[in-house]
Amino acid sequence: MLDPDARSFLQRAAEANPPAIETLTPAEARAQFEIFVPLSQGPKEEVAEVRDFHVHGLLGPVPLRLYRSAGAPAENAACLVYFHGGGWVIGGLDTHDGLCRTIANLAQAVVVSVDYRMGPEFPFPAAIEDAAAALRHTLADAAKLGIDPNRIAVGGDSAGGNIAAVMAIASRNGDAPPLTFQMLFYPVTDLSQTQESYRTYAEGYGLTTAGMAWFRQHYLGDEGHANDWRASPLRAHSLADVAPAFVLTAGFDPLHDEGRDYANRLREEGVPTTLDENPGQIHGFVSMDGVIADARPAVIRAVEAWRAADALSASLREP
């Protein structure tokens, strides 16, 4: 059954009748997203520090934003490198500012949000390259940022969850810094877009199957890239030995099945994984704390899983 808060939100959205994203240009879609996203978010929490800076990627600077909670230590804090959602085409530091603040405060840690390059101007694998550059910088400058280099995790929602999952595999492969955890909110894990949930929840629940096809087209450029594990981590040859995971899914979401399948495969290959099912919820609800009561409890569960994994990692490092 659809959550009452989600139903109310969808009804108000239908009454506003915004144009479907697949009818817009990327620039129009970005402007629409920046207008409508804040309407579903609650007040932004205060944090002890917000710092904008950048790292050098392959084709230029990659903007980052650091959030340090009042409860985080000045040195050797745990850090979550966060990749925003938006189909690799829309969204940015500002649209996910509130969520990053909340995560930092709940975890009493540092969150570093990454403004990676997006399609269609910068198609796959530009976002992956920027994500890896952000992780390498976070490790290299850990002392300057007040971060423990042994306590770096990744997280993201939707397309950002996809990037975080890819970084966890790259880390396992030795192509990205070591990670302690991956926090995945309704991640994209298979760009074939053939799962049953793409048909069952094709329209009427916010994110649509047509919208996902629009995102895929603008991100991939070449459709053949959908088979690359860096675009579809569910297609990786092995997921064994990647960082422990928290995978959240929403029941009324075209992405539901691939998120569930990813969590199940992680478990099957021996990765400690929490699958957090939210059967009454819609895609994007974690960021909708202003209108959906289930949002904050979901973030709390994700942070609790991160803190548990971080504590276990620390205990294993002890002599």
PDB file of C-alpha atoms in Angstrom:
ATOM      1  CA  MET A   1       0.000   0.000   0.000  1.00  0.00           C
ATOM      2  CA  LEU A   2       1.300   3.425  -0.922  1.00  0.00           C
ATOM      3  CA  ASP A   3       2.369   5.491   2.079  1.00  0.00           C
ATOM      4  CA  PRO A   4      -0.180   8.282   2.820  1.00  0.00           C
ATOM      5  CA  ASP A   5       2.510  10.975   2.813  1.00  0.00           C
ATOM      6  CA  ALA A   6       3.821   9.745  -0.519  1.00  0.00           C
ATOM      7  CA  ARG A   7       0.290   9.636  -1.926  1.00  0.00           C
ATOM      8  CA  SER A   8      -0.366  13.214  -0.800  1.00  0.00           C
ATOM      9  CA  PHE A   9       2.898  14.381  -2.349  1.00  0.00           C
ATOM     10  CA  LEU A  10       2.101  12.684  -5.661  1.00  0.00           C
ATOM     11  CA  GLN A  11      -1.366  14.242  -5.702  1.00  0.00           C
ATOM     12  CA  ARG A  12       0.041  17.731  -5.191  1.00  0.00           C
ATOM     13  CA  ALA A  13       2.664  17.115  -7.851  1.00  0.00           C
ATOM     14  CA  ALA A  14      -0.038  15.986 -10.295  1.00  0.00           C
ATOM     15  CA  GLU A  15      -2.031  19.140  -9.598  1.00  0.00           C
ATOM     16  CA  ALA A  16       1.050  21.273 -10.332  1.00  0.00           C
ATOM     17  CA  ASN A  17       1.304  19.389 -13.646  1.00  0.00           C
ATOM     18  CA  PRO A  18       4.974  20.048 -14.469  1.00  0.00           C
ATOM     19  CA  PRO A  19       6.127  18.890 -17.908  1.00  0.00           C
ATOM     20  CA  ALA A  20       7.457  15.346 -18.073  1.00  0.00           C
ATOM     21  CA  ILE A  21      11.237  15.327 -17.878  1.00  0.00           C
ATOM     22  CA  GLU A  22      11.608  13.433 -21.148  1.00  0.00           C
ATOM     23  CA  THR A  23       9.974  16.395 -22.940  1.00  0.00           C
ATOM     24  CA  LEU A  24      12.603  18.832 -21.635  1.00  0.00           C
ATOM     25  CA  THR A  25      16.121  19.740 -22.595  1.00  0.00           C
ATOM     26  CA  PRO A  26      18.770  19.006 -19.956  1.00  0.00           C
ATOM     27  CA  ALA A  27      18.988  22.704 -19.130  1.00  0.00           C
ATOM     28  CA  GLU A  28      15.208  22.926 -18.664  1.00  0.00           C
ATOM     29  CA  ALA A  29      15.186  19.762 -16.547  1.00  0.00           C
ATOM     30  CA  ARG A  30      17.932  21.125 -14.285  1.00  0.00           C
ATOM     31  CA  ALA A  31      16.041  24.375 -13.755  1.00  0.00           C
ATOM     32  CA  GLN A  32      12.802  22.500 -12.988  1.00  0.00           C
ATOM     33  CA  PHE A  33      14.580  20.200 -10.517  1.00  0.00           C
ATOM     34  CA  GLU A  34      16.173  23.113  -8.684  1.00  0.00           C
ATOM     35  CA  ILE A  35      12.765  24.778  -8.314  1.00  0.00           C
ATOM     36  CA  PHE A  36      10.727  21.780  -7.179  1.00  0.00           C
ATOM     37  CA  VAL A  37      13.206  19.847  -4.993  1.00  0.00           C
ATOM     38  CA  PRO A  38      13.321  22.402  -2.128  1.00  0.00           C
ATOM     39  CA  LEU A  39       9.521  22.322  -1.880  1.00  0.00           C
ATOM     40  CA  SER A  40       9.640  18.800  -0.442  1.00  0.00           C
ATOM     41  CA  GLN A  41      12.583  19.336   1.897  1.00  0.00           C
ATOM     42  CA  GLY A  42      12.490  20.383   5.522  1.00  0.00           C
ATOM     43  CA  PRO A  43      14.598  23.113   7.143  1.00  0.00           C
ATOM     44  CA  LYS A  44      18.337  22.646   6.701  1.00  0.00           C
ATOM     45  CA  GLU A  45      20.216  21.680   9.827  1.00  0.00           C
ATOM     46  CA  GLU A  46      23.086  23.740  11.144  1.00  0.00           C
ATOM     47  CA  VAL A  47      26.519  22.128  11.043  1.00  0.00           C
ATOM     48  CA  ALA A  48      29.813  23.243  12.540  1.00  0.00           C
ATOM     49  CA  GLU A  49      31.531  23.805   9.196  1.00  0.00           C
ATOM     50  CA  VAL A  50      30.670  24.031   5.514  1.00  0.00           C
ATOM     51  CA  ARG A  51      33.602  24.392   3.141  1.00  0.00           C
ATOM     52  CA  ASP A  52      33.534  24.591  -0.665  1.00  0.00           C
ATOM     53  CA  PHE A  53      36.698  23.601  -2.506  1.00  0.00           C
ATOM     54  CA  HIS A  54      37.707  21.652  -5.587  1.00  0.00           C
ATOM     55  CA  VAL A  55      40.022  18.919  -6.768  1.00  0.00           C
ATOM     56  CA  HIS A  56      41.653  18.472 -10.139  1.00  0.00           C
ATOM     57  CA  GLY A  57      39.936  15.923 -12.365  1.00  0.00           C
ATOM     58  CA  LEU A  58      40.977  14.722 -15.795  1.00  0.00           C
ATOM     59  CA  LEU A  59      39.329  17.642 -17.589  1.00  0.00           C
ATOM     60  CA  GLY A  60      39.334  20.357 -14.986  1.00  0.00           C
ATOM     61  CA  PRO A  61      38.248  21.181 -11.439  1.00  0.00           C
ATOM     62  CA  VAL A  62      35.668  19.052  -9.616  1.00  0.00           C
ATOM     63  CA  PRO A  63      33.728  21.082  -7.006  1.00  0.00           C
ATOM     64  CA  LEU A  64      33.325  19.533  -3.551  1.00  0.00           C
ATOM     65  CA  ARG A  65      31.533  20.648  -0.399  1.00  0.00           C
ATOM     66  CA  LEU A  66      32.594  19.486   3.051  1.00  0.00           C
ATOM     67  CA  TYR A  67      30.195  19.317   6.007  1.00  0.00           C
ATOM     68  CA  ARG A  68      31.541  18.797   9.528  1.00  0.00           C
ATOM     69  CA  SER A  69      29.057  18.222  12.312  1.00  0.00           C
ATOM     70  CA  ALA A  70      29.482  19.822  15.711  1.00  0.00           C
ATOM     71  CA  GLY A  71      29.981  16.341  17.148  1.00  0.00           C
ATOM     72  CA  ALA A  72      32.750  15.354  14.753  1.00  0.00           C
ATOM     73  CA  PRO A  73      36.305  15.362  16.074  1.00  0.00           C
ATOM     74  CA  ALA A  74      38.626  18.002  14.652  1.00  0.00           C
ATOM     75  CA  GLU A  75      41.004  15.253  13.573  1.00  0.00           C
ATOM     76  CA  ASN A  76      40.569  11.682  12.346  1.00  0.00           C
ATOM     77  CA  ALA A  77      36.818  11.948  11.796  1.00  0.00           C
ATOM     78  CA  ALA A  78      34.909   9.336   9.856  1.00  0.00           C
ATOM     79  CA  CYS A  79      34.018  10.585   6.354  1.00  0.00           C
ATOM     80  CA  LEU A  80      31.301   9.751   3.861  1.00  0.00           C
ATOM     81  CA  VAL A  81      32.016  10.848   0.279  1.00  0.00           C
ATOM     82  CA  TYR A  82      28.536  11.460  -1.151  1.00  0.00           C
ATOM     83  CA  PHE A  83      27.376  11.442  -4.786  1.00  0.00           C
ATOM     84  CA  HIS A  84      24.078  13.185  -5.488  1.00  0.00           C
ATOM     85  CA  GLY A  85      21.204  11.712  -7.471  1.00  0.00           C
ATOM     86  CA  GLY A  86      19.579  13.135 -10.577  1.00  0.00           C
ATOM     87  CA  GLY A  87      20.119  10.615 -13.341  1.00  0.00           C
ATOM     88  CA  TRP A  88      23.700  11.813 -14.027  1.00  0.00           C
ATOM     89  CA  VAL A  89      22.074  14.836 -15.740  1.00  0.00           C
ATOM     90  CA  ILE A  90      20.425  17.020 -13.064  1.00  0.00           C
ATOM     91  CA  GLY A  91      21.066  17.865  -9.423  1.00  0.00           C
ATOM     92  CA  GLY A  92      24.125  19.147  -7.640  1.00  0.00           C
ATOM     93  CA  LEU A  93      25.595  20.299  -4.356  1.00  0.00           C
ATOM     94  CA  ASP A  94      22.671  22.578  -3.524  1.00  0.00           C
ATOM     95  CA  THR A  95      19.862  20.090  -4.235  1.00  0.00           C
ATOM     96  CA  HIS A  96      21.414  17.614  -1.771  1.00  0.00           C
ATOM     97  CA  ASP A  97      22.722  20.128   0.740  1.00  0.00           C
ATOM     98  CA  GLY A  98      20.047  19.343   3.327  1.00  0.00           C
ATOM     99  CA  LEU A  99      20.521  15.566   3.154  1.00  0.00           C
ATOM    100  CA  CYS A 100      24.300  15.863   3.516  1.00  0.00           C
ATOM    101  CA  ARG A 101      23.891  18.095   6.566  1.00  0.00           C
ATOM    102  CA  THR A 102      21.532  15.589   8.150  1.00  0.00           C
ATOM    103  CA  ILE A 103      23.856  12.663   7.532  1.00  0.00           C
ATOM    104  CA  ALA A 104      26.830  14.550   8.956  1.00  0.00           C
ATOM    105  CA  ASN A 105      24.941  15.480  12.126  1.00  0.00           C
ATOM    106  CA  LEU A 106      23.445  12.046  12.706  1.00  0.00           C
ATOM    107  CA  ALA A 107      26.811  10.368  12.234  1.00  0.00           C
ATOM    108  CA  GLN A 108      28.809  13.068  14.071  1.00  0.00           C
ATOM    109  CA  ALA A 109      31.159  12.880  11.147  1.00  0.00           C
ATOM    110  CA  VAL A 110      32.263  14.581   7.957  1.00  0.00           C
ATOM    111  CA  VAL A 111      30.421  14.377   4.637  1.00  0.00           C
ATOM    112  CA  VAL A 112      32.121  15.425   1.393  1.00  0.00           C
ATOM    113  CA  SER A 113      29.621  15.999  -1.432  1.00  0.00           C
ATOM    114  CA  VAL A 114      30.878  15.707  -5.012  1.00  0.00           C
ATOM    115  CA  ASP A 115      29.657  17.849  -7.937  1.00  0.00           C
ATOM    116  CA  TYR A 116      30.744  15.418 -10.650  1.00  0.00           C
ATOM    117  CA  ARG A 117      30.460  16.176 -14.368  1.00  0.00           C
ATOM    118  CA  MET A 118      27.152  15.197 -15.931  1.00  0.00           C
ATOM    119  CA  GLY A 119      25.716  14.205 -19.289  1.00  0.00           C
ATOM    120  CA  PRO A 120      25.031  14.925 -22.005  1.00  0.00           C
ATOM    121  CA  GLU A 121      27.838  17.488 -22.029  1.00  0.00           C
ATOM    122  CA  PHE A 122      30.132  15.030 -20.254  1.00  0.00           C
ATOM    123  CA  PRO A 123      28.852  11.491 -20.853  1.00  0.00           C
ATOM    124  CA  PHE A 124      29.975   8.241 -19.226  1.00  0.00           C
ATOM    125  CA  PRO A 125      32.522   7.654 -17.788  1.00  0.00           C
ATOM    126  CA  ALA A 126      33.135  11.315 -16.831  1.00  0.00           C
ATOM    127  CA  ALA A 127      31.155  11.021 -13.579  1.00  0.00           C
ATOM    128  CA  ILE A 128      33.097   7.900 -12.616  1.00  0.00           C
ATOM    129  CA  GLU A 129      36.421   9.624 -13.311  1.00  0.00           C
ATOM    130  CA  ASP A 130      35.436  12.591 -11.143  1.00  0.00           C
ATOM    131  CA  ALA A 131      34.251  10.323  -8.346  1.00  0.00           C
ATOM    132  CA  ALA A 132      37.582   8.509  -8.289  1.00  0.00           C
ATOM    133  CA  ALA A 133      39.440  11.834  -8.308  1.00  0.00           C
ATOM    134  CA  ALA A 134      37.369  13.017  -5.329  1.00  0.00           C
ATOM    135  CA  LEU A 135      38.158   9.859  -3.387  1.00  0.00           C
ATOM    136  CA  ARG A 136      41.867  10.075  -4.130  1.00  0.00           C
ATOM    137  CA  HIS A 137      41.925  13.702  -2.994  1.00  0.00           C
ATOM    138  CA  THR A 138      40.028  12.906   0.200  1.00  0.00           C
ATOM    139  CA  LEU A 139      42.606  10.257   1.046  1.00  0.00           C
ATOM    140  CA  ALA A 140      45.621  12.370   0.080  1.00  0.00           C
ATOM    141  CA  ASP A 141      44.401  15.424   2.033  1.00  0.00           C
ATOM    142  CA  ALA A 142      42.831  13.516   4.910  1.00  0.00           C
ATOM    143  CA  ALA A 143      44.954  15.220   7.575  1.00  0.00           C
ATOM    144  CA  LYS A 144      44.204  18.696   6.209  1.00  0.00           C
ATOM    145  CA  LEU A 145      40.490  17.883   6.086  1.00  0.00           C
ATOM    146  CA  GLY A 146      40.463  16.409   9.591  1.00  0.00           C
ATOM    147  CA  ILE A 147      39.572  12.966   8.260  1.00  0.00           C
ATOM    148  CA  ASP A 148      40.900   9.566   9.267  1.00  0.00           C
ATOM    149  CA  PRO A 149      42.268   8.013   6.046  1.00  0.00           C
ATOM    150  CA  ASN A 150      41.218   4.604   7.367  1.00  0.00           C
ATOM    151  CA  ARG A 151      37.573   5.662   7.859  1.00  0.00           C
ATOM    152  CA  ILE A 152      36.387   6.719   4.397  1.00  0.00           C
ATOM    153  CA  ALA A 153      33.010   5.486   3.129  1.00  0.00           C
ATOM    154  CA  VAL A 154      30.909   6.265   0.048  1.00  0.00           C
ATOM    155  CA  GLY A 155      27.222   6.943  -0.402  1.00  0.00           C
ATOM    156  CA  GLY A 156      24.673   8.235  -2.857  1.00  0.00           C
ATOM    157  CA  ASP A 157      21.082   8.170  -4.010  1.00  0.00           C
ATOM    158  CA  SER A 158      19.794   6.859  -7.341  1.00  0.00           C
ATOM    159  CA  ALA A 159      22.456   7.764  -9.935  1.00  0.00           C
ATOM    160  CA  GLY A 160      24.694   8.727  -7.022  1.00  0.00           C
ATOM    161  CA  GLY A 161      24.094   5.313  -5.497  1.00  0.00           C
ATOM    162  CA  ASN A 162      25.234   3.855  -8.798  1.00  0.00           C
ATOM    163  CA  ILE A 163      28.468   5.861  -8.624  1.00  0.00           C
ATOM    164  CA  ALA A 164      29.049   4.858  -4.992  1.00  0.00           C
ATOM    165  CA  ALA A 165      28.582   1.180  -5.835  1.00  0.00           C
ATOM    166  CA  VAL A 166      31.017   1.501  -8.734  1.00  0.00           C
ATOM    167  CA  MET A 167      33.567   3.168  -6.433  1.00  0.00           C
ATOM    168  CA  ALA A 168      33.265   0.281  -3.985  1.00  0.00           C
ATOM    169  CA  ILE A 169      34.103  -2.182  -6.761  1.00  0.00           C
ATOM    170  CA  ALA A 170      36.951   0.018  -7.988  1.00  0.00           C
ATOM    171  CA  SER A 171      38.274   0.140  -4.432  1.00  0.00           C
ATOM    172  CA  ARG A 172      38.188  -3.642  -4.209  1.00  0.00           C
ATOM    173  CA  ASN A 173      40.082  -3.759  -7.515  1.00  0.00           C
ATOM    174  CA  GLY A 174      42.775  -1.387  -6.216  1.00  0.00           C
ATOM    175  CA  ASP A 175      41.708   1.448  -8.528  1.00  0.00           C
ATOM    176  CA  ALA A 176      40.286   3.676  -5.762  1.00  0.00           C
ATOM    177  CA  PRO A 177      41.189   4.227  -2.100  1.00  0.00           C
ATOM    178  CA  PRO A 178      40.180   1.646   0.538  1.00  0.00           C
ATOM    179  CA  LEU A 179      36.602   2.033   1.765  1.00  0.00           C
ATOM    180  CA  THR A 180      34.855   0.935   4.938  1.00  0.00           C
ATOM    181  CA  PHE A 181      31.210   1.141   3.830  1.00  0.00           C
ATOM    182  CA  GLN A 182      28.783   1.957   1.010  1.00  0.00           C
ATOM    183  CA  MET A 183      25.439   3.687   1.684  1.00  0.00           C
ATOM    184  CA  LEU A 184      23.150   3.168  -1.312  1.00  0.00           C
ATOM    185  CA  PHE A 185      19.715   4.803  -1.502  1.00  0.00           C
ATOM    186  CA  TYR A 186      17.580   3.243  -4.306  1.00  0.00           C
ATOM    187  CA  PRO A 187      20.658   2.806  -6.517  1.00  0.00           C
ATOM    188  CA  VAL A 188      20.723   2.304 -10.270  1.00  0.00           C
ATOM    189  CA  THR A 189      22.607  -0.965 -10.734  1.00  0.00           C
ATOM    190  CA  ASP A 190      21.591  -2.168 -14.204  1.00  0.00           C
ATOM    191  CA  LEU A 191      21.074   0.204 -17.111  1.00  0.00           C
ATOM    192  CA  SER A 192      19.433  -2.476 -19.236  1.00  0.00           C
ATOM    193  CA  GLN A 193      16.245  -1.243 -17.504  1.00  0.00           C
ATOM    194  CA  THR A 194      14.527  -4.582 -18.080  1.00  0.00           C
ATOM    195  CA  GLN A 195      13.415  -5.457 -14.536  1.00  0.00           C
ATOM    196  CA  GLU A 196       9.748  -6.080 -13.788  1.00  0.00           C
ATOM    197  CA  SER A 197       9.491  -2.947 -11.636  1.00  0.00           C
ATOM    198  CA  TYR A 198      10.142  -0.846 -14.742  1.00  0.00           C
ATOM    199  CA  ARG A 199       6.830  -2.146 -16.060  1.00  0.00           C
ATOM    200  CA  THR A 200       4.839  -2.329 -12.817  1.00  0.00           C
ATOM    201  CA  TYR A 201       5.706   1.221 -11.727  1.00  0.00           C
ATOM    202  CA  ALA A 202       6.278   2.770 -15.131  1.00  0.00           C
ATOM    203  CA  GLU A 203       4.304   5.923 -14.349  1.00  0.00           C
ATOM    204  CA  GLY A 204       2.253   7.582 -11.643  1.00  0.00           C
ATOM    205  CA  TYR A 205       4.837   7.398  -8.836  1.00  0.00           C
ATOM    206  CA  GLY A 206       7.164  10.303  -9.552  1.00  0.00           C
ATOM    207  CA  LEU A 207      10.126   8.779 -11.351  1.00  0.00           C
ATOM    208  CA  THR A 208       8.930   7.130 -14.567  1.00  0.00           C
ATOM    209  CA  THR A 209      10.298   4.499 -16.890  1.00  0.00           C
ATOM    210  CA  ALA A 210      10.255   7.042 -19.728  1.00  0.00           C
ATOM    211  CA  GLY A 211      12.207   9.446 -17.553  1.00  0.00           C
ATOM    212  CA  MET A 212      14.798   6.782 -16.780  1.00  0.00           C
ATOM    213  CA  ALA A 213      15.231   6.106 -20.500  1.00  0.00           C
ATOM    214  CA  TRP A 214      15.838   9.845 -20.993  1.00  0.00           C
ATOM    215  CA  PHE A 215      18.474   9.843 -18.265  1.00  0.00           C
ATOM    216  CA  ARG A 216      20.179   6.766 -19.713  1.00  0.00           C
ATOM    217  CA  GLN A 217      20.336   8.282 -23.201  1.00  0.00           C
ATOM    218  CA  HIS A 218      21.906  11.502 -21.954  1.00  0.00           C
ATOM    219  CA  TYR A 219      24.358   9.755 -19.638  1.00  0.00           C
ATOM    220  CA  LEU A 220      25.616   6.869 -21.729  1.00  0.00           C
ATOM    221  CA  GLY A 221      25.902   8.475 -25.151  1.00  0.00           C
ATOM    222  CA  ASP A 222      26.692   5.057 -26.620  1.00  0.00           C
ATOM    223  CA  GLU A 223      24.043   2.511 -25.576  1.00  0.00           C
ATOM    224  CA  GLY A 224      26.692  -0.190 -25.613  1.00  0.00           C
ATOM    225  CA  HIS A 225      28.114   1.266 -22.404  1.00  0.00           C
ATOM    226  CA  ALA A 226      25.141  -0.187 -20.508  1.00  0.00           C
ATOM    227  CA  ASN A 227      27.026  -3.497 -20.407  1.00  0.00           C
ATOM    228  CA  ASP A 228      30.064  -1.915 -18.722  1.00  0.00           C
ATOM    229  CA  TRP A 229      30.116  -2.656 -14.979  1.00  0.00           C
ATOM    230  CA  ARG A 230      31.111   0.961 -14.364  1.00  0.00           C
ATOM    231  CA  ALA A 231      27.638   1.890 -15.668  1.00  0.00           C
ATOM    232  CA  SER A 232      25.826  -1.245 -14.460  1.00  0.00           C
ATOM    233  CA  PRO A 233      27.566  -2.583 -11.341  1.00  0.00           C
ATOM    234  CA  LEU A 234      25.128  -5.486 -11.168  1.00  0.00           C
ATOM    235  CA  ARG A 235      26.944  -6.776 -14.258  1.00  0.00           C
ATOM    236  CA  ALA A 236      30.353  -6.856 -12.563  1.00  0.00           C
ATOM    237  CA  HIS A 237      32.014 -10.266 -12.767  1.00  0.00           C
ATOM    238  CA  SER A 238      32.346 -10.389  -8.986  1.00  0.00           C
ATOM    239  CA  LEU A 239      31.147  -8.347  -6.024  1.00  0.00           C
ATOM    240  CA  ALA A 240      33.102 -10.340  -3.467  1.00  0.00           C
ATOM    241  CA  ASP A 241      35.214  -8.390  -0.971  1.00  0.00           C
ATOM    242  CA  VAL A 242      33.682  -4.983  -1.645  1.00  0.00           C
ATOM    243  CA  ALA A 243      32.892  -2.762   1.360  1.00  0.00           C
ATOM    244  CA  PRO A 244      29.907  -3.646   3.583  1.00  0.00           C
ATOM    245  CA  ALA A 245      26.689  -2.137   2.273  1.00  0.00           C
ATOM    246  CA  PHE A 246      23.389  -0.598   3.254  1.00  0.00           C
ATOM    247  CA  VAL A 247      20.973  -0.805   0.307  1.00  0.00           C
ATOM    248  CA  LEU A 248      17.640   1.002   0.607  1.00  0.00           C
ATOM    249  CA  THR A 249      14.790   0.371  -1.824  1.00  0.00           C
ATOM    250  CA  ALA A 250      11.363   1.939  -2.311  1.00  0.00           C
ATOM    251  CA  GLY A 251       8.436  -0.299  -3.184  1.00  0.00           C
ATOM    252  CA  PHE A 252       6.727   2.003  -5.722  1.00  0.00           C
ATOM    253  CA  ASP A 253       9.862   2.687  -7.727  1.00  0.00           C
ATOM    254  CA  PRO A 254      10.982   1.565 -11.204  1.00  0.00           C
ATOM    255  CA  LEU A 255      14.420   0.969  -9.637  1.00  0.00           C
ATOM    256  CA  HIS A 256      13.123  -1.311  -6.894  1.00  0.00           C
ATOM    257  CA  ASP A 257      14.055  -4.663  -8.413  1.00  0.00           C
ATOM    258  CA  GLU A 258      17.630  -3.810  -9.383  1.00  0.00           C
ATOM    259  CA  GLY A 259      18.321  -2.435  -5.910  1.00  0.00           C
ATOM    260  CA  ARG A 260      16.954  -5.579  -4.293  1.00  0.00           C
ATOM    261  CA  ASP A 261      18.861  -7.778  -6.735  1.00  0.00           C
ATOM    262  CA  TYR A 262      22.087  -5.919  -6.004  1.00  0.00           C
ATOM    263  CA  ALA A 263      21.693  -6.330  -2.249  1.00  0.00           C
ATOM    264  CA  ASN A 264      20.904 -10.027  -2.649  1.00  0.00           C
ATOM    265  CA  ARG A 265      23.921 -10.576  -4.859  1.00  0.00           C
ATOM    266  CA  LEU A 266      26.179  -8.784  -2.390  1.00  0.00           C
ATOM    267  CA  ARG A 267      24.925 -11.125   0.317  1.00  0.00           C
ATOM    268  CA  GLU A 268      25.368 -14.189  -1.863  1.00  0.00           C
ATOM    269  CA  GLU A 269      28.994 -13.215  -2.497  1.00  0.00           C
ATOM    270  CA  GLY A 270      29.761 -12.800   1.184  1.00  0.00           C
ATOM    271  CA  VAL A 271      29.492  -9.029   1.614  1.00  0.00           C
ATOM    272  CA  PRO A 272      27.840  -7.920   4.883  1.00  0.00           C
ATOM    273  CA  THR A 273      24.732  -6.163   3.577  1.00  0.00           C
ATOM    274  CA  THR A 274      21.615  -4.594   5.044  1.00  0.00           C
ATOM    275  CA  LEU A 275      18.646  -4.542   2.656  1.00  0.00           C
ATOM    276  CA  ASP A 276      16.292  -1.837   3.887  1.00  0.00           C
ATOM    277  CA  GLU A 277      12.955  -2.350   2.125  1.00  0.00           C
ATOM    278  CA  ASN A 278      10.383   0.454   2.198  1.00  0.00           C
ATOM    279  CA  PRO A 279       7.380  -1.151   0.486  1.00  0.00           C
ATOM    280  CA  GLY A 280       5.080   1.875   0.670  1.00  0.00           C
ATOM    281  CA  GLN A 281       7.539   4.471  -0.536  1.00  0.00           C
ATOM    282  CA  ILE A 282       8.462   6.203  -3.789  1.00  0.00           C
ATOM    283  CA  HIS A 283      11.764   6.995  -5.429  1.00  0.00           C
ATOM    284  CA  GLY A 284      13.531   9.960  -3.862  1.00  0.00           C
ATOM    285  CA  PHE A 285      11.662   9.884  -0.553  1.00  0.00           C
ATOM    286  CA  VAL A 286      14.804   9.998   1.605  1.00  0.00           C
ATOM    287  CA  SER A 287      15.354  13.613   0.504  1.00  0.00           C
ATOM    288  CA  MET A 288      11.691  14.568   1.074  1.00  0.00           C
ATOM    289  CA  ASP A 289      11.879  15.096   4.824  1.00  0.00           C
ATOM    290  CA  GLY A 290       9.591  18.115   4.596  1.00  0.00           C
ATOM    291  CA  VAL A 291       6.626  16.086   3.330  1.00  0.00           C
ATOM    292  CA  ILE A 292       7.296  12.380   4.038  1.00  0.00           C
ATOM    293  CA  ALA A 293       7.654  11.308   7.667  1.00  0.00           C
ATOM    294  CA  ASP A 294       9.502   8.109   6.742  1.00  0.00           C
ATOM    295  CA  ALA A 295      12.451  10.068   5.321  1.00  0.00           C
ATOM    296  CA  ARG A 296      14.414  10.835   8.486  1.00  0.00           C
ATOM    297  CA  PRO A 297      14.011   7.375  10.065  1.00  0.00           C
ATOM    298  CA  ALA A 298      15.396   5.870   6.852  1.00  0.00           C
ATOM    299  CA  VAL A 299      18.465   8.123   7.027  1.00  0.00           C
ATOM    300  CA  ILE A 300      18.895   7.240  10.698  1.00  0.00           C
ATOM    301  CA  ARG A 301      18.951   3.536   9.833  1.00  0.00           C
ATOM    302  CA  ALA A 302      21.513   4.144   7.104  1.00  0.00           C
ATOM    303  CA  VAL A 303      23.752   6.125   9.453  1.00  0.00           C
ATOM    304  CA  GLU A 304      23.452   3.465  12.159  1.00  0.00           C
ATOM    305  CA  ALA A 305      24.604   0.860   9.651  1.00  0.00           C
ATOM    306  CA  TRP A 306      27.548   3.072   8.672  1.00  0.00           C
ATOM    307  CA  ARG A 307      28.576   3.626  12.287  1.00  0.00           C
ATOM    308  CA  ALA A 308      28.396  -0.087  13.009  1.00  0.00           C
ATOM    309  CA  ALA A 309      30.561  -0.893   9.981  1.00  0.00           C
ATOM    310  CA  ASP A 310      32.987   1.866  10.947  1.00  0.00           C
ATOM    311  CA  ALA A 311      33.301   0.493  14.492  1.00  0.00           C
ATOM    312  CA  LEU A 312      33.877  -3.029  13.201  1.00  0.00           C
ATOM    313  CA  SER A 313      36.507  -1.795  10.770  1.00  0.00           C
ATOM    314  CA  ALA A 314      38.284   0.013  13.606  1.00  0.00           C
ATOM    315  CA  SER A 315      38.271  -3.097  15.785  1.00  0.00           C
ATOM    316  CA  LEU A 316      39.823  -5.142  12.986  1.00  0.00           C
ATOM    317  CA  ARG A 317      42.651  -2.611  12.663  1.00  0.00           C
ATOM    318  CA  GLU A 318      43.553  -2.843  16.333  1.00  0.00           C
ATOM    319  CA  PRO A 319      46.776  -4.763  17.061  1.00  0.00           C
TER     320      PRO A 319
END
